[in-house]
XYZ file of C-alpha atoms in Angstrom:
563
model
C 199.102 35.905 165.727
C 200.205 38.045 162.876
C 198.633 41.548 162.411
C 196.573 42.213 159.257
C 198.190 44.310 156.615
C 196.865 47.910 156.405
C 195.130 49.074 153.114
C 197.016 51.556 151.019
C 195.207 54.879 150.244
C 194.416 55.571 146.570
C 196.235 58.523 145.310
C 194.075 61.262 143.871
C 191.247 61.221 146.420
C 187.735 59.652 146.403
C 186.528 58.681 142.830
C 182.858 59.323 143.762
C 183.564 63.019 143.964
C 184.525 63.100 140.287
C 181.440 61.081 139.353
C 179.125 63.457 141.199
C 180.834 66.457 139.610
C 180.437 65.175 136.035
C 176.839 64.154 136.701
C 176.020 67.649 137.975
C 177.572 69.256 134.898
C 175.581 67.020 132.539
C 172.340 67.524 134.479
C 172.792 71.279 134.530
C 173.428 71.343 130.794
C 170.325 69.233 130.091
C 168.145 71.455 132.264
C 169.561 74.573 130.599
C 169.019 73.181 127.092
C 165.463 71.989 127.740
C 164.152 74.585 130.147
C 166.131 77.659 129.098
C 167.008 77.208 125.411
C 168.713 79.844 123.322
C 166.447 82.290 121.525
C 167.761 81.184 118.134
C 166.849 77.545 118.864
C 163.357 78.532 120.063
C 162.711 80.548 116.904
C 163.872 77.724 114.682
C 161.721 75.131 116.447
C 158.666 77.337 116.447
C 159.179 78.067 112.773
C 159.105 74.310 112.164
C 155.977 73.608 114.202
C 153.921 76.805 114.527
C 153.952 80.425 113.469
C 151.925 83.618 113.761
C 150.416 84.798 110.486
C 149.277 88.413 110.066
C 145.754 88.788 108.709
C 145.295 91.589 106.187
C 142.790 94.210 107.344
C 140.946 97.094 105.758
C 139.392 100.301 107.060
C 135.685 100.075 107.780
C 132.665 100.823 105.596
C 130.427 103.893 105.817
C 126.926 103.364 104.453
C 123.650 105.281 104.268
C 120.408 104.387 106.032
C 119.378 102.123 103.135
C 122.610 100.122 103.329
C 124.178 101.713 100.237
C 127.963 101.833 100.601
C 129.265 105.395 100.617
C 132.908 104.705 101.505
C 134.767 101.433 101.072
C 138.387 100.309 101.211
C 140.270 99.231 98.117
C 143.856 99.094 96.912
C 145.523 101.567 94.599
C 148.962 101.480 92.967
C 151.849 103.596 94.133
C 155.096 103.768 92.196
C 158.722 103.920 93.286
C 162.115 103.362 91.671
C 165.485 101.817 92.536
C 168.021 104.371 91.237
C 170.903 101.903 91.564
C 169.427 99.787 88.740
C 169.327 102.660 86.276
C 171.771 103.705 83.625
C 172.172 107.285 82.470
C 170.652 106.572 79.042
C 167.497 105.179 80.732
C 166.460 108.669 81.799
C 165.694 109.697 78.243
C 162.839 107.178 78.192
C 161.215 108.949 81.152
C 160.795 112.289 79.377
C 157.149 113.151 78.823
C 156.018 110.781 81.574
C 157.910 112.062 84.600
C 158.342 115.732 85.364
C 161.711 117.382 84.731
C 162.161 117.995 88.464
C 161.542 114.319 89.237
C 163.961 113.171 86.529
C 166.590 115.485 87.991
C 166.079 113.998 91.481
C 166.439 110.486 90.025
C 169.664 111.502 88.273
C 171.059 112.853 91.560
C 170.074 109.665 93.411
C 171.826 107.438 90.872
C 175.209 108.356 92.250
C 174.304 107.413 95.821
C 173.547 104.239 97.744
C 169.835 105.020 97.650
C 167.940 101.860 96.657
C 164.414 103.242 96.986
C 162.763 106.484 95.873
C 159.041 107.323 95.733
C 157.687 108.570 92.415
C 153.959 108.929 93.093
C 151.634 107.882 95.923
C 148.172 106.375 95.383
C 147.686 107.109 91.708
C 143.914 107.283 91.186
C 144.060 108.525 87.601
C 144.076 105.499 85.307
C 145.943 107.221 82.483
C 148.742 108.261 84.819
C 148.957 104.738 86.261
C 149.183 103.263 82.747
C 152.085 105.587 81.907
C 153.997 104.418 84.962
C 153.249 100.774 84.125
C 154.429 101.215 80.555
C 157.787 102.424 81.875
C 157.916 99.526 84.330
C 157.639 97.024 81.464
C 160.925 98.258 80.038
C 162.806 98.824 83.265
C 163.223 96.528 86.242
C 164.078 99.587 88.325
C 160.390 100.487 88.668
C 158.499 99.236 91.707
C 154.703 99.032 91.877
C 153.160 98.800 95.343
C 149.467 98.275 96.127
C 148.449 100.545 99.012
C 145.205 100.852 101.004
C 142.822 103.331 99.446
C 139.516 104.903 100.496
C 136.984 104.895 97.676
C 134.056 107.323 97.871
C 131.466 105.615 95.727
C 129.448 108.751 94.937
C 132.489 110.998 94.452
C 131.658 114.469 95.871
C 128.244 113.576 97.273
C 128.045 114.043 101.037
C 131.731 115.049 101.132
C 131.486 117.278 104.211
C 129.698 114.597 106.206
C 131.935 111.707 105.174
C 135.238 113.600 105.359
C 138.464 112.095 104.037
C 141.670 110.295 105.086
C 145.334 111.191 104.758
C 147.929 109.064 102.962
C 148.212 106.831 106.033
C 144.438 106.157 106.025
C 143.936 108.314 109.113
C 140.612 110.169 109.247
C 141.015 113.926 108.835
C 137.442 115.263 108.653
C 133.786 114.306 108.994
C 132.717 110.786 109.917
C 136.168 109.515 108.920
C 137.713 111.638 111.681
C 135.039 111.414 114.376
C 134.784 107.608 114.089
C 138.438 106.984 113.211
C 139.080 104.619 116.135
C 136.053 102.521 115.139
C 136.670 102.483 111.386
C 140.303 101.500 111.913
C 140.484 97.705 111.736
C 143.711 96.513 113.436
C 145.497 93.645 111.667
C 144.627 90.318 113.282
C 146.852 87.245 113.758
C 146.260 83.535 113.744
C 148.548 80.741 114.923
C 149.262 78.051 112.334
C 150.474 74.617 113.574
C 152.346 72.218 111.284
C 151.326 68.590 111.698
C 153.354 65.718 110.332
C 151.919 64.465 107.044
C 149.012 66.957 107.006
C 148.255 70.478 105.923
C 148.950 73.258 108.452
C 146.106 73.697 110.923
C 144.955 76.964 112.497
C 144.471 77.428 116.199
C 141.983 79.930 117.648
C 140.107 80.182 114.333
C 137.075 81.756 115.927
C 139.185 84.450 117.527
C 140.967 85.138 114.239
C 137.685 85.420 112.342
C 136.240 87.654 115.004
C 139.125 90.090 114.677
C 138.744 90.430 110.906
C 135.142 91.660 110.843
C 134.946 94.858 108.809
C 133.675 97.777 110.896
C 130.537 99.504 109.605
C 129.174 102.975 110.347
C 125.534 103.318 109.253
C 124.300 106.884 108.831
C 120.767 108.240 109.100
C 121.318 110.018 105.775
C 119.477 108.873 102.661
C 121.795 109.246 99.653
C 118.796 109.816 97.336
C 117.568 112.789 99.377
C 121.141 114.016 99.704
C 121.522 113.994 95.922
C 118.360 116.058 95.444
C 119.407 118.533 98.140
C 122.913 119.038 96.764
C 121.708 119.388 93.175
C 119.293 122.235 93.911
C 121.389 123.913 96.606
C 124.580 123.975 94.543
C 122.729 125.225 91.447
C 121.149 128.065 93.426
C 124.476 129.022 95.020
C 126.274 129.055 91.668
C 123.513 130.935 89.841
C 123.443 133.683 92.470
C 127.196 133.840 93.002
C 126.979 132.872 96.689
C 130.111 132.537 98.788
C 128.587 129.725 100.822
C 125.323 127.850 101.224
C 123.866 125.076 103.368
C 120.868 122.821 103.498
C 119.930 120.404 106.256
C 116.847 118.191 106.366
C 115.755 116.313 109.477
C 112.925 114.413 111.107
C 111.553 116.925 113.638
C 110.003 114.159 115.715
C 113.201 112.180 116.278
C 116.151 114.457 115.492
C 117.611 112.146 112.834
C 119.255 113.882 109.886
C 118.097 112.911 106.373
C 120.449 115.188 104.415
C 123.237 117.642 105.203
C 124.920 119.674 102.477
C 127.451 122.502 102.450
C 128.603 124.619 99.511
C 131.248 124.836 98.099
C 131.929 121.124 97.942
C 135.117 119.169 97.356
C 136.334 115.813 96.092
C 137.536 113.696 99.049
C 139.579 111.502 96.708
C 141.514 114.423 95.251
C 143.419 115.748 98.245
C 145.497 118.092 96.078
C 142.396 120.168 95.333
C 141.361 120.656 98.970
C 141.141 124.198 100.339
C 140.370 125.313 103.885
C 137.246 127.213 102.782
C 135.798 124.193 101.030
C 136.614 121.796 103.885
C 134.354 123.523 106.409
C 131.001 121.830 107.078
C 129.025 125.042 107.478
C 125.968 123.222 108.844
C 127.754 122.538 112.124
C 130.681 124.960 112.133
C 129.513 128.279 110.655
C 128.026 130.930 112.899
C 125.792 133.506 111.197
C 123.019 135.930 112.107
C 119.755 134.115 111.262
C 117.573 137.176 110.696
C 113.836 136.579 110.421
C 114.039 132.759 110.490
C 114.741 133.305 114.193
C 111.455 135.161 114.776
C 109.175 132.115 115.257
C 111.579 130.749 117.881
C 111.800 134.063 119.726
C 108.043 134.705 119.503
C 107.424 131.247 120.992
C 109.598 132.220 123.961
C 107.724 135.532 124.326
C 104.352 133.779 124.314
C 105.530 131.281 126.921
C 106.926 134.049 129.137
C 103.898 136.318 128.743
C 105.740 139.116 126.907
C 103.314 138.773 124.005
C 99.734 137.533 123.601
C 98.260 135.659 120.633
C 95.406 138.171 120.232
C 97.480 141.330 120.647
C 97.751 144.251 118.203
C 101.015 146.059 117.451
C 101.393 149.472 115.821
C 104.260 149.235 113.359
C 105.648 152.346 111.637
C 108.343 152.068 108.966
C 111.032 152.568 111.591
C 111.228 152.663 115.371
C 113.671 154.577 117.572
C 115.181 152.212 120.133
C 117.776 153.513 122.594
C 120.786 154.589 120.535
C 119.534 153.363 117.161
C 116.645 152.565 114.840
C 114.863 149.350 113.915
C 113.546 149.431 110.334
C 111.349 147.166 108.267
C 113.114 145.337 105.440
C 111.450 147.803 103.096
C 112.044 151.036 104.980
C 109.339 152.825 102.941
C 106.562 150.502 104.131
C 104.675 151.000 107.402
C 102.404 148.108 108.397
C 100.343 150.113 110.879
C 98.213 148.044 113.268
C 98.893 144.325 112.824
C 98.198 141.197 114.891
C 100.722 139.006 116.666
C 100.451 136.374 113.927
C 101.079 139.034 111.285
C 104.419 139.801 112.913
C 105.527 136.513 111.333
C 103.342 136.637 108.227
C 104.612 140.093 107.209
C 107.981 139.558 108.953
C 107.775 142.843 110.842
C 111.038 143.941 112.439
C 109.413 146.875 114.211
C 106.737 144.713 115.818
C 109.198 142.062 116.993
C 111.491 144.790 118.353
C 108.663 146.002 120.576
C 108.485 142.531 122.146
C 112.258 142.498 122.574
C 112.106 145.746 124.514
C 109.512 144.291 126.906
C 111.350 141.051 127.532
C 113.433 140.378 130.606
C 117.053 140.061 129.470
C 118.121 137.328 131.872
C 115.031 135.181 131.312
C 115.313 135.595 127.545
C 118.946 134.489 127.702
C 117.993 131.463 129.805
C 115.229 130.464 127.383
C 117.457 130.795 124.320
C 120.192 128.814 126.031
C 117.644 126.101 126.879
C 116.876 125.950 123.149
C 120.524 125.088 122.487
C 121.926 128.449 121.393
C 125.429 129.221 122.601
C 126.074 125.500 123.203
C 127.740 122.732 121.246
C 125.453 120.064 119.831
C 126.345 116.463 120.615
C 125.880 115.357 116.992
C 128.407 112.703 115.962
C 130.607 114.991 113.851
C 133.795 117.002 114.465
C 134.110 120.769 114.294
C 130.797 121.584 115.990
C 130.612 125.292 116.880
C 128.888 126.911 119.854
C 127.695 130.003 118.055
C 127.513 133.300 119.960
C 124.839 134.132 122.514
C 125.944 137.286 124.377
C 125.585 137.321 128.157
C 122.544 139.355 129.285
C 124.703 141.967 131.020
C 125.972 142.902 127.544
C 122.454 143.467 126.161
C 122.672 147.250 126.193
C 120.917 149.873 124.103
C 119.367 148.436 120.966
C 120.639 144.883 121.564
C 117.417 143.400 123.089
C 115.450 144.621 120.051
C 118.107 143.240 117.686
C 118.001 139.820 119.357
C 114.225 139.685 118.765
C 114.727 140.053 114.989
C 117.615 137.580 114.763
C 120.516 140.021 114.933
C 123.228 140.493 117.538
C 123.786 136.745 117.968
C 125.345 133.999 115.857
C 123.789 130.566 115.398
C 124.790 127.523 113.415
C 122.294 126.108 110.900
C 122.144 122.945 113.027
C 121.216 124.947 116.143
C 118.485 126.825 114.288
C 116.826 123.763 112.780
C 117.046 121.872 116.084
C 115.301 124.700 117.931
C 112.669 124.966 115.192
C 112.086 121.238 115.536
C 110.666 121.864 119.010
C 107.941 124.058 117.462
C 107.178 121.487 114.767
C 106.927 118.442 117.066
C 104.849 120.093 119.783
C 107.439 121.486 122.175
C 110.206 118.907 122.654
C 113.838 119.815 121.944
C 115.338 116.718 120.313
C 119.044 115.950 120.173
C 120.094 115.766 116.491
C 121.932 112.643 115.364
C 123.436 111.496 112.085
C 124.710 107.982 112.929
C 122.160 105.190 113.143
C 124.547 102.423 114.207
C 128.257 101.728 114.648
C 129.803 98.237 114.593
C 133.460 97.744 115.523
C 136.058 95.285 114.204
C 134.940 92.645 116.706
C 131.409 92.635 115.334
C 129.988 94.437 118.375
C 127.365 97.169 118.085
C 128.996 99.904 120.131
C 126.572 102.732 119.343
C 122.950 103.188 118.313
C 121.485 106.545 117.424
C 118.087 106.883 119.030
C 115.655 109.781 119.606
C 116.557 111.702 122.757
C 114.444 114.446 124.293
C 116.732 117.030 125.844
C 113.930 119.078 127.413
C 110.455 120.499 126.786
C 110.786 124.129 125.726
C 107.284 125.004 124.474
C 103.800 123.959 125.502
C 101.866 122.096 122.782
C 99.462 125.051 122.558
C 102.215 127.578 121.883
C 103.888 125.288 119.345
C 100.573 124.744 117.516
C 99.898 128.493 117.371
C 103.340 129.205 115.885
C 102.907 126.417 113.309
C 99.596 127.906 112.199
C 101.190 131.331 111.771
C 104.009 129.772 109.727
C 101.461 128.131 107.452
C 99.994 131.557 106.762
C 103.505 132.854 105.948
C 103.513 130.519 102.947
C 99.895 131.094 101.952
C 99.701 134.882 102.264
C 103.023 136.260 103.471
C 106.707 136.495 102.550
C 107.048 132.760 101.842
C 104.593 132.450 98.930
C 107.320 131.289 96.538
C 107.816 128.160 98.635
C 104.173 127.108 98.262
C 103.541 123.969 96.228
C 100.524 121.959 95.138
C 102.276 118.698 96.030
C 101.968 119.105 99.804
C 100.889 121.617 102.419
C 103.956 123.199 103.951
C 104.677 125.962 106.441
C 107.776 128.068 106.898
C 109.530 131.349 107.482
C 111.764 133.509 105.316
C 114.886 135.267 106.500
C 117.102 138.061 105.176
C 120.001 139.213 107.324
C 122.730 141.774 106.791
C 126.273 140.608 107.465
C 128.057 142.468 110.294
C 131.261 144.112 109.143
C 133.584 146.305 111.179
C 131.070 146.904 113.955
C 128.309 147.866 111.502
C 125.991 146.042 109.143
C 127.148 145.825 105.548
C 124.894 147.349 102.874
C 125.904 144.848 100.198
C 126.448 141.550 102.039
C 123.375 139.506 102.935
C 122.289 136.011 103.961
C 119.011 134.712 102.491
C 117.247 131.765 104.073
C 114.041 129.761 104.367
C 113.085 127.209 106.993
C 109.960 125.075 106.703
C 108.236 121.774 107.412
C 105.769 119.446 105.700
C 103.189 117.938 105.559
C 101.619 120.694 107.639
C 99.072 118.520 109.497
C 101.535 115.722 110.373
C 105.096 116.936 109.798
C 107.649 114.344 108.682
C 110.313 116.698 107.346
C 111.906 119.915 108.551
C 114.401 121.677 106.286
C 116.569 124.799 106.285
C 118.061 126.407 103.164
C 120.617 129.215 103.572
C 122.278 131.120 100.704
C 125.233 133.083 102.039
C 126.326 136.377 100.468
C 124.835 136.171 96.960
C 126.393 138.568 94.459
C 123.791 138.896 91.677
C 121.570 141.463 93.391
C 118.895 139.130 94.733
C 119.123 139.162 98.526
C 115.762 138.239 100.060
C 115.019 134.824 101.481
C 111.586 134.865 99.859
C 112.984 135.337 96.356
C 116.163 133.291 96.649
C 115.940 130.535 99.294
C 112.174 129.851 99.153
C 112.120 128.699 95.487
C 115.106 126.427 96.147
C 113.250 124.965 99.132
C 110.211 124.345 96.929
C 112.257 122.581 94.231
C 113.788 120.226 96.791
C 110.403 119.414 98.353
C 108.823 118.621 94.992
C 111.627 116.301 93.885
C 111.670 114.594 97.278
C 107.960 113.906 96.792
C 108.813 112.065 93.569
C 111.273 109.894 95.485
C 108.549 108.938 97.963
C 106.146 108.183 95.117
C 108.535 105.783 93.389
C 110.088 104.221 96.486
């Protein structure tokens, strides 16, 4: 039997190996293309089917308690130029419109590769903007850009409260600064999907809408009351040549602020005119010696502590030797003789109050004044809040305890003084002052509500009522007669303080003030007027601040009548 022939081996090896190799290469390529595509391909495909679209946003609104817009966002033109598109003879057309220095800078830039040069940012003046636009009509080198712009609807009104923004719309003072993170409305995005044969559709529409809600800060201020306050305060300050002045009006029962004004004012839309002196909101940042407006507050403490009695009699000469100095009446030629405790306020006796200061325990007095908020920062929703100066009791040496009793030797802010006085007016409760009623963020969420907050009870109702009655008599028969009005029954206290200078009290620098509340039987308003360093010769709170207080009260009454 013949043997079968053996099979010959194919040269080149097994063909299945090549097949598997090519299959693996193709499979790997497909996986790489589909699962790990190049970035360029992804961008192109997404551009064809969907894209993210930025949503334009604006800074939030600030409004008063009545819903009147005080600050809104708008656009304003800025102007630039492309020097490379200019010819030398074009510069002659700019004369009279652009400054010589600016024309020179443009000429220097023409010989460079510079394609963009700013001419003027956020041109608010219409005439200036028209001049730029007239040049732009004749030259394609001009560039007009609309930029975000904060518009203060009442111009200078409430400037210190509202504050202002820089060129990048960043809050720099007032509410604009304190609530900057809330007022800033971050640009939103929405995803647009392209569908075959249809208009582009938006995904996540609810989320996109939610992100474009305009933030709103609602203040407790009433712009009508603010206008009245600023009109009379600024007129008084100008007429008497005052360096500074303030007025703050609040609800003593809740702590909400109705008006807050500081002189001198400024225009928040004209940043070139801003000065450091004008920028300061003196209501919250200025420390000053309150003088006799401090006496009702101190006397309330003395009555509570037992250092004075309501039915007591004080012998008051024209001046009193205390330790290393003298305490004198405001009119050093007048001696009141024997007067009652109430008359210490009615006649504003320094000598009588000094006698109480000498009796008082230093540490306990310090503790009581600190409990009233002196020497501490208020938690009002504004920046730049000062602590004032309340010396430690171990530093109350010599005449200092007597000085403290008459409102000297310490520094308070107007906000601290009116807050402490509010506790007398409302029956003994120290309320936390607030100026923001509500804050809504860019997601439409209410993130803050200003509500009445009792910090502590500092007077008994009986003591508070007794002080209020004495303050009513100040207006009827004492130093505050010029604040009296037939429109309403009001009570108050005058103040005249010398300004400390070089370790002594100046003989020609004074602060005149009046603090009062109305209606007397059921107080709704508490207000402080301070005229700082008048230069016309009138220095007393009764002759300078009290009439201004009266004028504001009477015009506010007209607002209530017609509202």
